[in-house]
Short mmCIF file of C-alpha atoms in Angstrom, two decimals:
data_model
loop_
_atom_site.label_atom_id
_atom_site.label_comp_id
_atom_site.label_asym_id
_atom_site.label_seq_id
_atom_site.Cartn_x
_atom_site.Cartn_y
_atom_site.Cartn_z
CA UNK A 1 54.60 105.14 31.82
CA UNK A 2 52.38 107.77 33.04
CA UNK A 3 49.96 107.44 35.88
CA UNK A 4 46.82 109.69 36.28
CA UNK A 5 45.54 109.48 39.65
CA UNK A 6 42.05 110.36 40.53
CA UNK A 7 41.80 112.33 43.88
CA UNK A 8 40.13 109.54 46.13
CA UNK A 9 40.70 108.15 49.91
CA UNK A 10 41.92 104.48 49.66
CA UNK A 11 40.10 101.82 51.70
CA UNK A 12 39.96 97.83 52.19
CA UNK A 13 42.10 94.86 52.89
CA UNK A 14 45.10 94.24 51.04
CA UNK A 15 47.98 91.03 51.77
CA UNK A 16 51.35 91.88 51.75
CA UNK A 17 53.72 91.18 49.39
CA UNK A 18 57.00 89.21 50.09
CA UNK A 19 60.04 91.31 51.39
CA UNK A 20 62.36 92.09 48.88
CA UNK A 21 64.77 92.39 51.51
CA UNK A 22 64.09 88.68 53.21
CA UNK A 23 64.25 87.38 49.48
CA UNK A 24 67.44 88.68 48.64
CA UNK A 25 69.39 87.03 51.06
CA UNK A 26 67.08 83.81 50.98
CA UNK A 27 68.43 83.61 47.61
CA UNK A 28 72.14 84.05 48.11
CA UNK A 29 72.01 81.41 51.45
CA UNK A 30 70.27 78.81 49.22
CA UNK A 31 72.59 79.44 46.46
CA UNK A 32 75.51 78.65 48.98
CA UNK A 33 74.05 75.95 50.27
CA UNK A 34 74.57 72.13 50.26
CA UNK A 35 71.04 71.15 48.67
CA UNK A 36 68.39 72.39 46.46
CA UNK A 37 66.20 75.67 48.37
CA UNK A 38 62.56 76.47 47.67
CA UNK A 39 61.86 79.98 48.93
CA UNK A 40 57.77 80.36 49.00
CA UNK A 41 57.14 83.45 47.58
CA UNK A 42 54.00 84.41 46.63
CA UNK A 43 54.86 88.07 44.88
CA UNK A 44 58.01 88.61 42.72
CA UNK A 45 59.78 92.14 41.25
CA UNK A 46 62.83 93.28 39.52
CA UNK A 47 64.78 93.48 42.14
CA UNK A 48 64.13 89.64 43.40
CA UNK A 49 64.98 88.75 39.66
CA UNK A 50 68.10 90.47 39.32
CA UNK A 51 69.68 88.77 42.54
CA UNK A 52 68.00 85.02 41.04
CA UNK A 53 69.49 85.96 37.91
CA UNK A 54 72.52 86.56 39.11
CA UNK A 55 73.26 83.34 41.38
CA UNK A 56 75.52 81.69 38.45
CA UNK A 57 77.88 84.20 40.12
CA UNK A 58 77.23 81.78 43.22
CA UNK A 59 77.78 78.81 40.96
CA UNK A 60 73.90 78.26 41.35
CA UNK A 61 70.72 78.55 39.28
CA UNK A 62 67.04 80.07 40.68
CA UNK A 63 64.25 79.06 38.79
CA UNK A 64 60.58 80.68 39.21
CA UNK A 65 57.76 78.59 40.03
CA UNK A 66 54.14 79.05 41.25
CA UNK A 67 55.37 78.85 44.67
CA UNK A 68 58.70 80.89 44.20
CA UNK A 69 62.04 80.28 43.61
CA UNK A 70 64.03 77.12 43.71
CA UNK A 71 67.46 77.37 43.54
CA UNK A 72 70.12 74.69 42.61
CA UNK A 73 73.30 75.07 43.97
CA UNK A 74 75.67 73.67 41.47
CA UNK A 75 73.61 74.01 39.09
CA UNK A 76 75.52 76.98 36.76
CA UNK A 77 78.56 75.33 35.92
CA UNK A 78 82.28 75.93 36.31
CA UNK A 79 82.20 79.04 33.84
CA UNK A 80 83.27 82.19 34.87
CA UNK A 81 79.42 84.33 34.33
CA UNK A 82 78.64 88.06 33.07
CA UNK A 83 75.79 88.29 35.46
CA UNK A 84 73.31 91.89 35.28
CA UNK A 85 72.19 93.39 38.69
CA UNK A 86 70.29 95.88 37.18
CA UNK A 87 69.99 98.76 39.42
CA UNK A 88 69.15 96.60 42.72
CA UNK A 89 72.02 97.76 45.09
CA UNK A 90 71.33 95.10 47.51
CA UNK A 91 72.20 92.64 44.66
CA UNK A 92 75.48 93.76 44.04
CA UNK A 93 76.63 94.69 47.59
CA UNK A 94 75.77 91.39 49.02
CA UNK A 95 76.87 89.33 46.11
CA UNK A 96 80.55 91.15 45.29
CA UNK A 97 81.85 89.59 48.62
CA UNK A 98 80.30 85.99 48.28
CA UNK A 99 81.85 86.08 44.70
CA UNK A 100 85.17 86.93 46.13
CA UNK A 101 84.79 84.49 49.05
CA UNK A 102 84.22 81.49 46.24
CA UNK A 103 87.17 82.67 44.03
CA UNK A 104 85.36 83.38 41.54
CA UNK A 105 86.01 85.61 38.77
CA UNK A 106 82.90 87.41 37.51
CA UNK A 107 81.29 90.73 36.00
CA UNK A 108 79.07 92.46 36.79
CA UNK A 109 76.77 94.69 34.38
CA UNK A 110 75.06 97.72 36.44
CA UNK A 111 72.50 100.22 35.53
CA UNK A 112 70.40 103.70 36.62
CA UNK A 113 72.87 105.27 39.62
CA UNK A 114 73.92 101.76 40.58
CA UNK A 115 77.65 102.59 39.17
CA UNK A 116 78.14 105.97 40.48
CA UNK A 117 76.67 104.44 44.21
CA UNK A 118 79.21 104.44 46.63
CA UNK A 119 81.15 101.29 47.03
CA UNK A 120 83.97 102.45 50.05
CA UNK A 121 85.01 101.28 52.35
CA UNK A 122 83.84 98.24 51.31
CA UNK A 123 85.93 98.48 47.99
CA UNK A 124 88.80 98.54 49.93
CA UNK A 125 88.48 96.15 52.78
CA UNK A 126 88.21 93.58 49.60
CA UNK A 127 91.52 94.52 47.46
CA UNK A 128 93.56 93.96 51.25
CA UNK A 129 92.50 90.55 51.84
CA UNK A 130 93.02 89.08 48.13
CA UNK A 131 90.62 90.84 45.50
CA UNK A 132 91.56 92.56 42.17
CA UNK A 133 88.68 94.66 41.41
CA UNK A 134 87.89 97.17 38.87
CA UNK A 135 87.46 100.98 39.37
CA UNK A 136 84.12 101.09 41.39
CA UNK A 137 82.43 102.99 38.55
CA UNK A 138 83.84 100.31 35.51
CA UNK A 139 81.37 99.32 33.59
CA UNK A 140 81.47 95.63 33.54
CA UNK A 141 82.89 95.70 37.04
CA UNK A 142 84.81 93.25 37.36
CA UNK A 143 86.41 90.62 40.41
CA UNK A 144 89.14 88.17 40.63
CA UNK A 145 91.09 86.79 43.16
CA UNK A 146 90.31 84.85 46.67
CA UNK A 147 89.00 86.82 50.01
CA UNK A 148 91.12 85.80 52.49
CA UNK A 149 90.06 86.37 56.32
CA UNK A 150 91.56 88.20 59.14
CA UNK A 151 90.48 91.63 60.55
CA UNK A 152 88.30 93.65 58.60
CA UNK A 153 87.13 97.13 59.83
CA UNK A 154 84.06 99.36 58.82
CA UNK A 155 82.02 102.50 59.57
CA UNK A 156 79.11 101.31 61.14
CA UNK A 157 77.32 104.17 59.50
CA UNK A 158 78.02 103.83 55.85
CA UNK A 159 75.57 101.25 54.11
CA UNK A 160 74.51 98.23 56.09
CA UNK A 161 74.71 96.26 52.94
CA UNK A 162 78.11 96.21 53.25
CA UNK A 163 78.69 94.90 56.76
CA UNK A 164 75.33 92.38 55.19
CA UNK A 165 78.07 91.45 52.61
CA UNK A 166 81.10 90.68 54.49
CA UNK A 167 78.93 88.86 56.95
CA UNK A 168 77.84 86.55 54.50
CA UNK A 169 81.35 86.28 52.79
CA UNK A 170 83.66 85.98 55.17
CA UNK A 171 82.08 82.27 56.48
CA UNK A 172 83.00 80.90 53.40
CA UNK A 173 86.69 82.25 54.23
CA UNK A 174 89.71 79.44 54.44
CA UNK A 175 90.45 81.55 57.83
CA UNK A 176 88.70 83.15 61.08
CA UNK A 177 87.49 86.34 60.71
CA UNK A 178 86.77 89.88 62.72
CA UNK A 179 84.09 92.26 61.49
CA UNK A 180 84.93 95.33 63.23
CA UNK A 181 82.84 98.09 63.22
CA UNK A 182 83.31 102.10 64.00
CA UNK A 183 80.93 104.33 64.78
CA UNK A 184 77.31 104.15 65.06
CA UNK A 185 75.70 101.33 62.98
CA UNK A 186 72.82 102.66 60.98
CA UNK A 187 70.18 100.33 59.59
CA UNK A 188 70.52 97.75 62.08
CA UNK A 189 67.79 95.99 61.61
CA UNK A 190 68.63 95.17 57.66
CA UNK A 191 72.04 93.36 59.66
CA UNK A 192 69.67 91.70 62.19
CA UNK A 193 67.95 90.15 59.54
CA UNK A 194 70.79 89.01 57.68
CA UNK A 195 71.98 87.56 60.72
CA UNK A 196 68.83 85.57 61.03
CA UNK A 197 68.80 83.97 58.01
CA UNK A 198 72.67 83.07 58.12
CA UNK A 199 71.37 81.60 60.89
CA UNK A 200 68.46 79.55 59.64
CA UNK A 201 71.05 78.07 57.12
CA UNK A 202 73.93 76.87 60.10
CA UNK A 203 75.97 79.97 59.81
CA UNK A 204 77.33 80.68 63.00
CA UNK A 205 78.48 84.11 63.81
CA UNK A 206 79.04 85.62 67.93
CA UNK A 207 78.81 89.78 68.48
CA UNK A 208 81.23 90.79 69.74
CA UNK A 209 81.80 94.12 71.73
CA UNK A 210 82.71 96.39 68.22
CA UNK A 211 81.38 94.01 65.81
CA UNK A 212 81.44 89.73 64.84
CA UNK A 213 83.85 87.03 65.29
CA UNK A 214 83.35 84.99 62.01
CA UNK A 215 84.38 81.22 61.97
CA UNK A 216 86.03 80.63 58.80
CA UNK A 217 85.28 77.39 56.25
CA UNK A 218 81.58 77.15 57.42
CA UNK A 219 78.76 75.28 55.10
CA UNK A 220 75.86 76.94 54.23
CA UNK A 221 72.93 74.11 55.50
CA UNK A 222 69.52 74.41 53.41
CA UNK A 223 66.74 74.15 55.66
CA UNK A 224 64.60 72.88 52.41
CA UNK A 225 61.75 74.97 52.27
CA UNK A 226 61.51 78.87 53.96
CA UNK A 227 58.61 81.21 53.45
CA UNK A 228 59.70 85.40 52.45
CA UNK A 229 58.07 87.20 55.28
CA UNK A 230 55.32 90.02 54.12
CA UNK A 231 56.76 93.34 53.63
CA UNK A 232 56.96 95.96 55.83
CA UNK A 233 58.17 98.42 53.55
CA UNK A 234 55.76 98.56 50.97
CA UNK A 235 53.08 98.31 53.00
CA UNK A 236 54.21 101.07 54.44
CA UNK A 237 52.58 103.15 51.67
CA UNK A 238 49.45 101.43 52.00
CA UNK A 239 48.98 102.03 55.95
CA UNK A 240 50.17 105.98 55.25
CA UNK A 241 46.82 106.08 52.75
CA UNK A 242 45.17 104.58 55.49
CA UNK A 243 46.13 107.28 58.06
CA UNK A 244 45.70 110.43 55.42
CA UNK A 245 41.92 110.09 54.49
CA UNK A 246 39.00 107.36 54.16
CA UNK A 247 37.65 104.51 55.98
CA UNK A 248 41.08 102.99 56.60
CA UNK A 249 43.29 100.90 55.21
CA UNK A 250 44.27 96.54 56.14
CA UNK A 251 47.14 95.28 55.31
CA UNK A 252 47.38 91.50 56.13
CA UNK A 253 50.16 88.83 56.23
CA UNK A 254 52.85 91.15 58.57
CA UNK A 255 54.67 89.30 61.35
CA UNK A 256 54.78 91.38 64.28
CA UNK A 257 57.81 90.45 65.65
CA UNK A 258 59.82 90.55 62.42
CA UNK A 259 63.39 92.88 62.67
CA UNK A 260 62.19 94.30 59.82
CA UNK A 261 62.83 98.18 61.03
CA UNK A 262 60.46 99.53 58.28
CA UNK A 263 57.88 97.64 61.10
CA UNK A 264 58.65 101.31 62.74
CA UNK A 265 55.79 102.71 60.27
CA UNK A 266 52.77 101.80 62.76
CA UNK A 267 53.88 103.32 65.93
CA UNK A 268 55.45 106.44 63.66
CA UNK A 269 51.75 106.62 62.22
CA UNK A 270 50.68 106.64 65.79
CA UNK A 271 52.86 109.50 67.12
CA UNK A 272 51.20 111.42 64.03
CA UNK A 273 47.81 110.89 65.61
CA UNK A 274 46.48 108.37 63.12
CA UNK A 275 44.47 105.44 64.35
CA UNK A 276 46.36 102.18 64.61
CA UNK A 277 44.95 98.81 65.77
CA UNK A 278 46.73 95.17 65.25
CA UNK A 279 44.87 92.14 64.77
CA UNK A 280 46.96 88.53 63.95
CA UNK A 281 49.04 89.45 61.45
CA UNK A 282 46.31 92.48 60.39
CA UNK A 283 47.39 95.90 60.57
CA UNK A 284 45.13 98.96 60.21
CA UNK A 285 45.19 102.42 59.73
CA UNK A 286 42.34 104.93 60.07
CA UNK A 287 42.54 108.97 60.01
CA UNK A 288 42.89 111.38 62.94
CA UNK A 289 43.77 114.24 63.64
CA UNK A 290 46.98 114.53 62.73
CA UNK A 291 50.01 116.81 63.97
CA UNK A 292 53.64 117.47 63.03
CA UNK A 293 56.69 115.27 64.40
CA UNK A 294 60.52 114.84 64.42
CA UNK A 295 61.52 111.55 63.22
CA UNK A 296 64.84 110.46 62.88
CA UNK A 297 65.77 108.33 59.50
CA UNK A 298 68.58 107.35 60.46
CA UNK A 299 67.52 103.47 60.75
CA UNK A 300 64.28 103.34 58.52
CA UNK A 301 65.80 105.33 55.52
CA UNK A 302 63.30 103.70 52.74
CA UNK A 303 60.32 105.02 54.72
CA UNK A 304 61.45 108.63 54.35
CA UNK A 305 58.96 109.29 51.42
CA UNK A 306 56.11 108.50 52.19
CA UNK A 307 56.88 109.24 56.28
CA UNK A 308 57.37 113.21 54.21
CA UNK A 309 53.92 113.09 52.74
CA UNK A 310 51.68 112.21 55.79
CA UNK A 311 53.97 115.12 57.03
CA UNK A 312 53.05 117.10 54.73
CA UNK A 313 49.14 116.76 55.60
CA UNK A 314 50.06 117.05 59.21
CA UNK A 315 49.48 120.60 61.31
CA UNK A 316 52.44 122.03 62.02
CA UNK A 317 56.41 121.62 60.65
CA UNK A 318 57.62 118.45 61.30
CA UNK A 319 61.49 117.14 60.19
CA UNK A 320 62.76 114.70 59.09
CA UNK A 321 66.84 114.26 59.65
CA UNK A 322 69.68 111.89 59.64
CA UNK A 323 68.93 111.36 56.17
CA UNK A 324 71.71 111.78 53.99
CA UNK A 325 72.41 108.28 53.01
CA UNK A 326 68.90 109.19 51.14
CA UNK A 327 70.76 111.16 48.89
CA UNK A 328 72.61 107.47 47.37
CA UNK A 329 69.26 105.85 46.62
CA UNK A 330 67.40 105.01 43.11
CA UNK A 331 67.69 109.24 43.17
CA UNK A 332 68.86 111.83 45.56
CA UNK A 333 65.75 110.51 47.81
CA UNK A 334 65.99 114.03 49.32
CA UNK A 335 65.67 116.18 46.67
CA UNK A 336 63.06 113.93 44.85
CA UNK A 337 60.72 113.70 47.49
CA UNK A 338 61.05 117.92 48.16
CA UNK A 339 60.30 118.27 44.21
CA UNK A 340 57.23 115.82 44.96
CA UNK A 341 55.53 117.84 47.72
CA UNK A 342 56.32 120.97 45.74
CA UNK A 343 54.96 119.76 42.88
CA UNK A 344 51.70 118.92 44.45
CA UNK A 345 51.44 122.23 46.28
CA UNK A 346 53.05 121.04 49.18
CA UNK A 347 56.04 123.50 51.55
CA UNK A 348 58.76 121.02 52.15
CA UNK A 349 62.68 122.56 53.32
CA UNK A 350 65.30 120.54 52.30
CA UNK A 351 68.53 120.57 54.29
CA UNK A 352 71.73 118.61 53.83
CA UNK A 353 70.77 115.48 55.70
CA UNK A 354 66.94 116.93 56.20
CA UNK A 355 63.69 117.55 55.17
CA UNK A 356 61.42 119.98 57.20
CA UNK A 357 57.46 120.02 56.26
CA UNK A 358 55.09 122.29 56.67
CA UNK A 359 52.09 120.43 57.01
CA UNK A 360 48.16 122.12 55.52
CA UNK A 361 44.83 120.59 55.52
CA UNK A 362 45.79 119.18 51.92
CA UNK A 363 47.45 119.55 48.64
CA UNK A 364 46.60 120.70 45.65
CA UNK A 365 47.90 117.88 42.74
CA UNK A 366 49.66 118.45 39.77
CA UNK A 367 52.28 116.73 37.71
CA UNK A 368 55.30 115.14 38.81
CA UNK A 369 58.23 112.81 38.04
CA UNK A 370 58.97 109.67 39.40
CA UNK A 371 62.48 110.34 39.18
CA UNK A 372 63.66 106.69 38.64
CA UNK A 373 62.93 105.59 41.78
CA UNK A 374 60.50 103.47 42.79
CA UNK A 375 59.14 105.10 46.34
CA UNK A 376 58.87 108.30 44.65
CA UNK A 377 56.04 106.73 42.37
CA UNK A 378 54.32 105.12 45.01
CA UNK A 379 54.42 108.00 47.04
CA UNK A 380 53.22 110.28 44.69
CA UNK A 381 49.86 107.57 43.88
CA UNK A 382 49.10 107.77 47.85
CA UNK A 383 49.03 111.40 47.62
CA UNK A 384 46.26 111.45 45.57
CA UNK A 385 44.21 110.44 49.02
CA UNK A 386 44.90 114.36 49.93
CA UNK A 387 44.72 116.14 46.93
CA UNK A 388 42.12 118.33 45.23
CA UNK A 389 42.57 117.77 42.18
CA UNK A 390 44.48 114.23 40.24
CA UNK A 391 48.05 113.56 40.11
CA UNK A 392 50.01 112.83 36.62
CA UNK A 393 53.06 110.71 37.41
CA UNK A 394 55.87 110.76 34.83
CA UNK A 395 57.69 107.52 34.50
CA UNK A 396 55.23 105.69 36.86
CA UNK A 397 57.11 101.80 35.79
CA UNK A 398 59.09 102.69 38.69
CA UNK A 399 56.83 100.52 41.08
CA UNK A 400 58.47 97.77 39.42
CA UNK A 401 61.59 97.75 41.26
CA UNK A 402 59.73 96.45 43.89
CA UNK A 403 56.33 96.29 43.91
CA UNK A 404 55.37 95.38 40.00
CA UNK A 405 51.43 95.09 40.63
CA UNK A 406 50.95 98.38 42.88
CA UNK A 407 49.05 100.02 40.79
CA UNK A 408 46.90 96.67 40.76
CA UNK A 409 46.23 96.52 44.61
CA UNK A 410 45.97 100.60 44.21
CA UNK A 411 43.02 100.39 42.30
CA UNK A 412 41.58 97.26 44.42
CA UNK A 413 41.29 99.48 47.77
CA UNK A 414 39.25 101.63 45.71
CA UNK A 415 41.78 103.79 43.83
CA UNK A 416 41.62 105.15 40.14
CA UNK A 417 45.19 104.80 38.27
CA UNK A 418 44.42 105.46 34.60
CA UNK A 419 47.88 104.36 33.46
CA UNK A 420 49.24 104.85 29.57
#
């Protein structure tokens, strides 16, 4: 799909869509619970649906309703299933350890870049504790055996999804476990979100020096009905649009006390010089004189593309660093972000784990590729607010991964996206 975006600012008010990171975790916890759970969720995405359709791997089913997802444990029978993760890394990396803990034999289908995204050192820890796994790049990828408790060790800076996967799985093991984390822990907010959901479902995990102590033999207990949080990761695109041009954009339905790491967006836009106001669950971003800042992306990798766009319109040189993990997302996001900004007339230099962006008053516009990456597609659309000419996005359907109604909401805020 092509999207031709007219160069105009966005303005107005838009509700936040549900956090897919939160929904992933709620779905998995509900699948392992003792009774059905209704997950209230006002909108859906391809990644959320990937986790929902993979719940038969845990012996559960998920039904999409007008209210959200109704998850029923034990509804999928005992047959060993084949499940399709699509390109959702969170689905695969959190679900795999849980299926191993339950002793399931499952085949996982994966698409896009997911088969090539790293699975070590989680892979080695699972095989060392009773699981039989196919080669990491196998299609389909299969698992069998029974995960045992015990001592586990993971590097904290590889992927928070590996840590979250074990935190979901090890309470189901018969034995107690200790999960040791070495080095600096990256994306710690996603681990805290996991722990928050586990506590909601009655799981007991203890923080200890260097990791977590996890009692085995636990059972997930459903709270009955839960509501997904508003998503700061996707709200960031609208807030950045408001900071770039126009009279401001307000996003409602955001929790100020969230553990979502991407809530840092508001404070980072303030550092750039944007005007940020908060009222209840609403955050408004409006333009101010933007100036360059340096940003450590280690805890907020998903914000890097759109914050790079803000940097491209800020006076001076900005650096977004500690971003090496972006090379293993739906695209190599350091390369594709640099390619996007360059295609639109920006000035950016790519380093091994960083982007260096020299700001200028505006961009030219032009033709760019979404590179199969939802966050690149959305960044390109928002970029039109500071472009002199239209922005044409090749592969704009990539937004469906996390935000299928993105272009509808874009138009609601006064944008003009011609789709073909």
